Tab-separated table of C-alpha atoms and ligand atoms in Angstrom:
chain	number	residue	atom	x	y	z
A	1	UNK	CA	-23.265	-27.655	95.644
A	2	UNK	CA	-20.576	-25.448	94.321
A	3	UNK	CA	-19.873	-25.467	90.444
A	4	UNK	CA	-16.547	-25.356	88.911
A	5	UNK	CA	-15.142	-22.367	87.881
A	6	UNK	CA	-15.844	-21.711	84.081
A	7	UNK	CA	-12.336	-22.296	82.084
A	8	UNK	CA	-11.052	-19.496	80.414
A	9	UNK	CA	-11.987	-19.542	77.107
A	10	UNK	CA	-8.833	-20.573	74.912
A	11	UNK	CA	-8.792	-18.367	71.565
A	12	UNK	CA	-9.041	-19.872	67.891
A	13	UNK	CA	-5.459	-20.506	66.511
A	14	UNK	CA	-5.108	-19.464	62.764
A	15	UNK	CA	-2.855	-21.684	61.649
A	16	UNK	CA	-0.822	-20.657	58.167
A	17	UNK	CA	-0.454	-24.244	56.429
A	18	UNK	CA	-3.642	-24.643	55.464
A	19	UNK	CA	-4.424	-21.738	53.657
A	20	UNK	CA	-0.519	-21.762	52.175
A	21	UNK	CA	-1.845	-24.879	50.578
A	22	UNK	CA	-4.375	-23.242	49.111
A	23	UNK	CA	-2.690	-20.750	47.468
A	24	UNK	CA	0.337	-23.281	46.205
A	25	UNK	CA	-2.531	-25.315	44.401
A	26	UNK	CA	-3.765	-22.610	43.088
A	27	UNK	CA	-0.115	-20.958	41.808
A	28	UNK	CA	0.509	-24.839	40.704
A	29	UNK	CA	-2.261	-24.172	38.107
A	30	UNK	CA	-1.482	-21.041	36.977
A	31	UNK	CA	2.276	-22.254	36.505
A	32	UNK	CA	0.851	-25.397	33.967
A	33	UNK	CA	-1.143	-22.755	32.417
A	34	UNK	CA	2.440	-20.518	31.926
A	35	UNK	CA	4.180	-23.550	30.483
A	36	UNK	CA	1.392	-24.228	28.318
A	37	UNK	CA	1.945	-20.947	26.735
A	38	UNK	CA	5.180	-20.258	27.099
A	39	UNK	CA	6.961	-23.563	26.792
A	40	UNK	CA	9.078	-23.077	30.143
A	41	UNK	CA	8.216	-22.309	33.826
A	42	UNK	CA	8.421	-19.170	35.236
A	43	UNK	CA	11.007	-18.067	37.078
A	44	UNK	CA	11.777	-16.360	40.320
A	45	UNK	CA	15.635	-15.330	41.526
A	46	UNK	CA	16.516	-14.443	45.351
A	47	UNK	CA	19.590	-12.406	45.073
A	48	UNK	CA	21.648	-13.154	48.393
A	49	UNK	CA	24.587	-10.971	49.619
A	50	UNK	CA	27.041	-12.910	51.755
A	51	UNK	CA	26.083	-16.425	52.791
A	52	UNK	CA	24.946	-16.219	56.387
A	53	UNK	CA	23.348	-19.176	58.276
A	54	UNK	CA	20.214	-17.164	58.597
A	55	UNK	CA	19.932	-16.235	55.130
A	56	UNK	CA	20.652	-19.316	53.742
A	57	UNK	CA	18.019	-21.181	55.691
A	58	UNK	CA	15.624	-18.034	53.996
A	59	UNK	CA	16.672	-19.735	50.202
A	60	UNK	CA	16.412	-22.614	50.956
A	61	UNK	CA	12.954	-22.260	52.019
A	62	UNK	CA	12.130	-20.346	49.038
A	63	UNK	CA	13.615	-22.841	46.466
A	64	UNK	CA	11.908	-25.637	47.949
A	65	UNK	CA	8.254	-23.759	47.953
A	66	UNK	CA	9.188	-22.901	44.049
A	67	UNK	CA	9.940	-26.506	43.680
A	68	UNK	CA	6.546	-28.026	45.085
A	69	UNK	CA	4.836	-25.785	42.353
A	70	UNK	CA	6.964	-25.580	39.766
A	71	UNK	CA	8.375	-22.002	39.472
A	72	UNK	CA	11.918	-21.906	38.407
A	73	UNK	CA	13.626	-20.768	41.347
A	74	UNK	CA	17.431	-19.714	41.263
A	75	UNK	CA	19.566	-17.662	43.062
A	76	UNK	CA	22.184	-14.987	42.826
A	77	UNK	CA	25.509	-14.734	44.907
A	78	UNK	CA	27.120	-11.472	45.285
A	79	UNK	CA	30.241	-12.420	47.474
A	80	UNK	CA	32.134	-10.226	49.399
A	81	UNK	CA	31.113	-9.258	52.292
A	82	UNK	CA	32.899	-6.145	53.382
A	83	UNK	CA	34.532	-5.119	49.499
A	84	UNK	CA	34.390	-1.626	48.263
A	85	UNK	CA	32.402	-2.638	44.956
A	86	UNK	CA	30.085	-5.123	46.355
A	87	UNK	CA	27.325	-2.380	45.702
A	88	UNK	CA	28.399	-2.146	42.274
A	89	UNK	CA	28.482	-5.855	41.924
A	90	UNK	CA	24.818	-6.301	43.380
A	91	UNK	CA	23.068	-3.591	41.585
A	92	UNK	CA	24.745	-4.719	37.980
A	93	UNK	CA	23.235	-8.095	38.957
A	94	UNK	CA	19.840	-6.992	39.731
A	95	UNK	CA	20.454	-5.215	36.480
A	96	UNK	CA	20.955	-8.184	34.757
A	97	UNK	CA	17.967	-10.160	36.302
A	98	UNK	CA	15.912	-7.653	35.385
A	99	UNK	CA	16.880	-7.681	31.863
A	100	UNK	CA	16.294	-11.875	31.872
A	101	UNK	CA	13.100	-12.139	30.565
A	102	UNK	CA	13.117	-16.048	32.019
A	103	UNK	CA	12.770	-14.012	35.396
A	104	UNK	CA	9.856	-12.632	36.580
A	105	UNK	CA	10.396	-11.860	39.875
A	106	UNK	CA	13.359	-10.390	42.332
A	107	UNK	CA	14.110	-10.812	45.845
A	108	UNK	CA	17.062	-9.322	47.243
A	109	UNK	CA	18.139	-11.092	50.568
A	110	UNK	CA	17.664	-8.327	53.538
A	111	UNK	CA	19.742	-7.459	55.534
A	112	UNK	CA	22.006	-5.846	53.475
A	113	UNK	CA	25.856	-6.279	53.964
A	114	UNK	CA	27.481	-2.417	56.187
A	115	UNK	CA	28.175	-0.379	53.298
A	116	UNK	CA	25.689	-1.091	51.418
A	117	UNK	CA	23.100	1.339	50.523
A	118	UNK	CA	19.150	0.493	50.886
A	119	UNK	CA	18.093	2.865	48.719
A	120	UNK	CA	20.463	1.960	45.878
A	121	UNK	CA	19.577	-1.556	45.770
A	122	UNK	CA	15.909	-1.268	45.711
A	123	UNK	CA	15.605	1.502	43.201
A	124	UNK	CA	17.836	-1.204	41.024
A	125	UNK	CA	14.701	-3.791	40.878
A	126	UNK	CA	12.821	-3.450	38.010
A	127	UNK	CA	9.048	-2.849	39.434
A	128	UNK	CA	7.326	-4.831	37.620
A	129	UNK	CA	9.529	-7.764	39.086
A	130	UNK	CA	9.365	-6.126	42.570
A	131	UNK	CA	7.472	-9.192	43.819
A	132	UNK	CA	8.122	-8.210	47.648
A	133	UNK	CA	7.030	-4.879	47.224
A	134	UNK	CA	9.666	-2.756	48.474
A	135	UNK	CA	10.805	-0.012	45.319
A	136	UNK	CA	9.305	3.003	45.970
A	137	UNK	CA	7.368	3.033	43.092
A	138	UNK	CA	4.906	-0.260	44.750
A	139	UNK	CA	5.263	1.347	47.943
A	140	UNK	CA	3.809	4.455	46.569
A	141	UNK	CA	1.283	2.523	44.920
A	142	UNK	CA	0.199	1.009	48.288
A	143	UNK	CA	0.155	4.442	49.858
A	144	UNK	CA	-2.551	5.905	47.207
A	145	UNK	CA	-4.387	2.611	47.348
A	146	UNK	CA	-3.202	1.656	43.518
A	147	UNK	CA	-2.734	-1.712	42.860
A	148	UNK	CA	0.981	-2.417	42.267
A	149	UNK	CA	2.894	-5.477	44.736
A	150	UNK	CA	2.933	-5.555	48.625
A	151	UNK	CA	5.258	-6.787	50.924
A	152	UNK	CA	4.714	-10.224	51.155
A	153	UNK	CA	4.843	-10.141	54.966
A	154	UNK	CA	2.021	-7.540	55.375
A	155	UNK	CA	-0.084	-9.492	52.542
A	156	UNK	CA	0.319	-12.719	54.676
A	157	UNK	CA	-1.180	-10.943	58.227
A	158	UNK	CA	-3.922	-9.115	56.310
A	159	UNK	CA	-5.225	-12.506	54.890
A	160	UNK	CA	-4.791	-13.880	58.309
A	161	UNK	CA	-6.835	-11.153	59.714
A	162	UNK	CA	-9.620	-11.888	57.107
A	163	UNK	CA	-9.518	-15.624	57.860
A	164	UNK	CA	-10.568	-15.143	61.738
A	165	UNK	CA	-13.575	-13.254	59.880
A	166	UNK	CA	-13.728	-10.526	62.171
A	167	UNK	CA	-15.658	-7.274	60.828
A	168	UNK	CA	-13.031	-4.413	60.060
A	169	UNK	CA	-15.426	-1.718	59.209
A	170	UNK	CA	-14.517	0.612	61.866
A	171	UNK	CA	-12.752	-1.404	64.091
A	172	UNK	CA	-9.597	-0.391	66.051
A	173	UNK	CA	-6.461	-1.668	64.305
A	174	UNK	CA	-3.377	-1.427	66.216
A	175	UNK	CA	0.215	-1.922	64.216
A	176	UNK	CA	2.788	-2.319	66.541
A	177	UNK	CA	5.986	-1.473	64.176
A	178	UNK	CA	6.353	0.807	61.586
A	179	UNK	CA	8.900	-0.987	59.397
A	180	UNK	CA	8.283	-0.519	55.264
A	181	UNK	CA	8.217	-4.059	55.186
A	182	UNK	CA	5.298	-5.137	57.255
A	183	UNK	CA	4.119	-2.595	60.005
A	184	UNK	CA	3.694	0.363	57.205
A	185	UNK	CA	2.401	-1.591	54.573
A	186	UNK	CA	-0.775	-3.004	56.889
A	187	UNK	CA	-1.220	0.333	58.460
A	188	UNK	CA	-1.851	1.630	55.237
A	189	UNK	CA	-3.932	-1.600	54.167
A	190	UNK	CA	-5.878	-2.015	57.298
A	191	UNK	CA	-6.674	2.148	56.752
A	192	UNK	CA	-8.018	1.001	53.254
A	193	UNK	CA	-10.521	-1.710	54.469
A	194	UNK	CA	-12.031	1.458	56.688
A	195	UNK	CA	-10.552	0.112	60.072
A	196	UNK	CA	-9.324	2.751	62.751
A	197	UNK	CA	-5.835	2.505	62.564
A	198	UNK	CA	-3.094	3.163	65.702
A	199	UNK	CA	0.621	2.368	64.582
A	200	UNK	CA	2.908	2.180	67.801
A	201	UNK	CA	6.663	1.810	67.344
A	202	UNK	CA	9.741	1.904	69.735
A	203	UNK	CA	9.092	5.881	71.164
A	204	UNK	CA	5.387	5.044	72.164
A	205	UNK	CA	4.689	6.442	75.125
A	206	UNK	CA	2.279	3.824	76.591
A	207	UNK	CA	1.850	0.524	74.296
A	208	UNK	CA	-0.576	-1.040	76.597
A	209	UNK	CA	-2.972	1.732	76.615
A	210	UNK	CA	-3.189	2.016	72.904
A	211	UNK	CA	-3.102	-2.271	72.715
A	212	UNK	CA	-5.750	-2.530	75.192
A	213	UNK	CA	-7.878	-0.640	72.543
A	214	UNK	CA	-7.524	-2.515	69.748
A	215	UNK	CA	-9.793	-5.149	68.227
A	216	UNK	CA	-7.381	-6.361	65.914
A	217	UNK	CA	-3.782	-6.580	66.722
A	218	UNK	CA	-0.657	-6.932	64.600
A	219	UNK	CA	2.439	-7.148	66.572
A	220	UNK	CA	5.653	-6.845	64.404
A	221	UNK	CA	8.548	-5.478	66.454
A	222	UNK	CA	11.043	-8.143	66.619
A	223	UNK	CA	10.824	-8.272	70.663
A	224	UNK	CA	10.090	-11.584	72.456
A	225	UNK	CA	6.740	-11.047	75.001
A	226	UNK	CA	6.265	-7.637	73.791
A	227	UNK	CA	2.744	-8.146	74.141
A	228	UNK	CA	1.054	-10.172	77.078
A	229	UNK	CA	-2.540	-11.296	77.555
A	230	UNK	CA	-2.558	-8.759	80.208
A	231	UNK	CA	-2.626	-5.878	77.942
A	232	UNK	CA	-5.770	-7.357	75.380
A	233	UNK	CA	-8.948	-6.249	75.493
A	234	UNK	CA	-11.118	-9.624	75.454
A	235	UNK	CA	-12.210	-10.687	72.410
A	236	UNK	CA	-9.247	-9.119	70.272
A	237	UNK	CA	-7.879	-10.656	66.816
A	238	UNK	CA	-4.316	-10.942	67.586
A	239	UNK	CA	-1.618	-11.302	64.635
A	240	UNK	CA	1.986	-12.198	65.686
A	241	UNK	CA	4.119	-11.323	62.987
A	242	UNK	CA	7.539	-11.397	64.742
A	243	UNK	CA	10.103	-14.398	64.421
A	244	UNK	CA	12.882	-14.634	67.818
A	245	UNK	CA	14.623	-17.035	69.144
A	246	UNK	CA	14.812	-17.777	72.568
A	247	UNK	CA	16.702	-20.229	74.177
A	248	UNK	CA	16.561	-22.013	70.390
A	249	UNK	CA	13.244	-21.761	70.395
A	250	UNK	CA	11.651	-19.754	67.852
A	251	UNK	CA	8.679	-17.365	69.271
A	252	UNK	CA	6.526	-14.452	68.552
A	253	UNK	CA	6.619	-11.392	69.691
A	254	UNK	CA	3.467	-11.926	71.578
A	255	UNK	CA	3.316	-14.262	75.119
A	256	UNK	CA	1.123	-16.909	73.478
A	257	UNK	CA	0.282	-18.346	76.945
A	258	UNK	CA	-1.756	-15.547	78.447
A	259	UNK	CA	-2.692	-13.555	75.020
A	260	UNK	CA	-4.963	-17.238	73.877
A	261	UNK	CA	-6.954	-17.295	77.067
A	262	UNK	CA	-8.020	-13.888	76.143
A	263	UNK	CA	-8.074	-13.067	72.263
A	264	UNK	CA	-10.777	-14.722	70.165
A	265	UNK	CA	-8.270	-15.465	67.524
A	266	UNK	CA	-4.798	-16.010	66.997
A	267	UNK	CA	-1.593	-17.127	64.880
A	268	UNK	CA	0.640	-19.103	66.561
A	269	UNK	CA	4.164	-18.955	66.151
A	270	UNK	CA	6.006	-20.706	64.524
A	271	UNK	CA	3.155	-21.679	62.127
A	272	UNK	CA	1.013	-18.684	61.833
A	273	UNK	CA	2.280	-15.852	59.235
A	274	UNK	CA	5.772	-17.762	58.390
A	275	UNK	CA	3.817	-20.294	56.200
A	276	UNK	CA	1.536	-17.870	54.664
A	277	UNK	CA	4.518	-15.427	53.732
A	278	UNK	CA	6.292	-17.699	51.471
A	279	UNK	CA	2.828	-18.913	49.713
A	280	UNK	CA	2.236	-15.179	48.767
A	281	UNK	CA	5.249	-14.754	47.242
A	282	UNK	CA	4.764	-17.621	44.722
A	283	UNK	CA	0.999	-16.228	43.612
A	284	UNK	CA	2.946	-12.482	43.746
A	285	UNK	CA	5.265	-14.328	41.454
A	286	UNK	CA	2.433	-15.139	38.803
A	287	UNK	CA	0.855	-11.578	39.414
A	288	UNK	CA	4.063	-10.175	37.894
A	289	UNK	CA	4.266	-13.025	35.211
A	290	UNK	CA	0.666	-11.733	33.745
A	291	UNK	CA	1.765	-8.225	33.966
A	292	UNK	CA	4.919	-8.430	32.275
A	293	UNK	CA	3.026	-10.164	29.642
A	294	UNK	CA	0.481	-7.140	29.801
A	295	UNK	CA	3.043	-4.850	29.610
A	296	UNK	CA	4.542	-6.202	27.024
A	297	UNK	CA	2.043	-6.515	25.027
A	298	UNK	CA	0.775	-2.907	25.496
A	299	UNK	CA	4.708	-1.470	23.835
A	300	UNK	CA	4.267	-3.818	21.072
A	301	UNK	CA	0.282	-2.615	20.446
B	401	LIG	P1	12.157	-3.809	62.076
B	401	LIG	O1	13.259	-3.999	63.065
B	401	LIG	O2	12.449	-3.205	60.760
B	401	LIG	O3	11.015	-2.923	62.749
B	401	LIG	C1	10.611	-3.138	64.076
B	401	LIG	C2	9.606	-2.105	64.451
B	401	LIG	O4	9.166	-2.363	65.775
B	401	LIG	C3	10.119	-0.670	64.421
B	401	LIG	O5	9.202	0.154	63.740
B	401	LIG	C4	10.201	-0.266	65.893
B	401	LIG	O6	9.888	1.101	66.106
B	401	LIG	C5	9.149	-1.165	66.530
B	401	LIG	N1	9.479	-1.470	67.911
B	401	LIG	C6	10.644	-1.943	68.414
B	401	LIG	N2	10.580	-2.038	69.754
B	401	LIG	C7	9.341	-1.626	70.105
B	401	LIG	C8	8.680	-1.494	71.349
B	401	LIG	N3	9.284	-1.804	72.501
B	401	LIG	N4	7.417	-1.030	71.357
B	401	LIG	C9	6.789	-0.703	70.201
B	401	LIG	N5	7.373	-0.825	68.985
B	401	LIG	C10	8.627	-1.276	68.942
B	401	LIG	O7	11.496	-5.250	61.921
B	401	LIG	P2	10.553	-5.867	60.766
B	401	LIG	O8	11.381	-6.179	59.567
B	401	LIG	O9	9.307	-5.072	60.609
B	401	LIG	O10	10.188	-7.254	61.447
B	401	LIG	C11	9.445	-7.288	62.643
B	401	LIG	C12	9.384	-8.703	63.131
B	401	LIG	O11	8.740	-9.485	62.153
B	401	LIG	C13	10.746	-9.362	63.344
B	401	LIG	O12	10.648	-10.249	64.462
B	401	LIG	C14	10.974	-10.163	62.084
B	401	LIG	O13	11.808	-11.279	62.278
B	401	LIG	C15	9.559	-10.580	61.780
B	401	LIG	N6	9.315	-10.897	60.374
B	401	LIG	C16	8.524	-11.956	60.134
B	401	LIG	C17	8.231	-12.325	58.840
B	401	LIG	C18	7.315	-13.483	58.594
B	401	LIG	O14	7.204	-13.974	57.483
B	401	LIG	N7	6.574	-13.921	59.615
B	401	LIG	C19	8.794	-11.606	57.769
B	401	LIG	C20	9.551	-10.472	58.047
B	401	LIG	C21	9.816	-10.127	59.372
């Protein structure tokens, strides 16, 4: 008698929503605890530059998770889309924000409008309100291994990679992407929890050769099927950061399919690092509450 072929083994999926609950009970507390004190919620402001479908979906999303736990959320418009001051007109709001001591944190809706400079608007937040972690001064921070705020992105897939529990202690990390946001930001994270770290962006030479290497796997290159099951070594932690749409269907950048039957973990998407993304930036949110207080309190000492 024959037996039947052994199935392929189907990897663990690390679903976000759990562990986003998590954290918005535990930012729900620590906002009671800020009212307590303070006698009003704290408050976080996403400061949006043209109101595009995409982005708008992006604050709504946010307002609602500020809502569930309490955070004052609110949001800046900076119209005109395509006018000669609109620079002026979003850096004197960020100016303002930052000098509103009923907000504690600052998002500025990416992308930015043509015309607009990067570098201008980010060096505008103040960075102790730079709750996404993108002035230089944080990212600088991140790069020495100094505790200052991380892209909340980058935060969300390192937490997912601790949640499959796999042992990073000199394993192979490979970062596909090298974006400031997320593919940076891990490389330099991963490096600091002592992995072995490979980053591979758009001029790789051969992306399956260095993939087929890795133990844990981000992928974050905004490119539908980037990465199929094919190219994983078995066993791998696999962490799908990207968000496309195909066909209105929103997928990863990884070919879900045919990476599960071979990784031992991995987040699905949608559902994986969205969830988680949005949670950190609430609990970032009370990070920079406590350390404006600190602050504060150390220039009045
Ligand atoms: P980005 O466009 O700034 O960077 C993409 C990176 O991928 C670049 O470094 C580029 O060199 C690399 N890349 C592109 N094509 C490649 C290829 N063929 N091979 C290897 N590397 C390649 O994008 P980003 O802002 O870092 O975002 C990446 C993805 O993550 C996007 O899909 C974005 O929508 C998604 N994203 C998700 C979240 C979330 O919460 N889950 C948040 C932010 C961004």
């Amino acid at each position: 008698m024959t037996s039947a072929p052994a199935a392929a083994p189907i990897a663990r999926r690390l679903e976000g929503a759990p562990f986003a609950g998590e954290i918005r009970d535990r930012v729900a507390g620590e906002v009671r605890a800020h009212v307590r004190v303070r006698g009003h919620p704290p408050g976080l402001a996403v400061v949006v530059c043209g109101r595009s479908a995409p982005s708008m979906v992006y604050l709504e999303r946010i307002l609602k998770a500020c809502a569930q736990v309490g955070i004052e959320g609110s949001f800046v418009d900076v119209p005109g889309i395509g006018a000669a001051d609109q620079e002026a007109k979003l850096t004197q709001a960020i100016h303002a924000l930052n000098d509103d001591p009923r907000v504690n944190g600052i998002i500025v809706q990416m992308p930015l409008p043509d015309g607009v400079q990067l570098k201008t608007v980010v060096d505008a937040i103040d960075p102790l309100k730079d709750i996404d972690g993108i002035h230089p001064l944080n990212a600088g921070l991140l790069r020495l291994g100094y505790e200052g705020f991380i892209p909340a992105t980058a935060h969300a897939a390192l937490e997912m990679i601790h949640r499959s529990g796999v042992e990073l202690v000199g394993a192979n990390a490979v970062v596909v992407g090298r974006s400031p946001v997320v593919g940076m930001p891990l490389a330099f994270m991963l490096t600091k929890e002592d992995a072995t770290v490979t980053v591979c962006h758009s001029k790789t030479r051969d992306l399956g050769a260095e993939v087929r290497r890795a133990d844990v796997l981000v992928v974050a290159a905004g490119k539908p099927g980037l990465v199929t099951g094919a190219m994983l070594k078995p066993g791998v932690v696999v962490i799908d950061v990207g968000i496309n749409v195909v066909d209105g269907r929103i997928v990863g950048d990884v070919d879900f399919d045919s990476a599960e039957k071979v990784a031992s973990a991995i987040t699905p998407v949608p559902g994986g690092v969205g969830p988680l993304t949005n949670a950190l930036l609430l609990s970032h949110l009370m990070r920079a509450a406590q350390r404006q207080d600190q602050a504060k309190e150390h220039f009045e000492a």
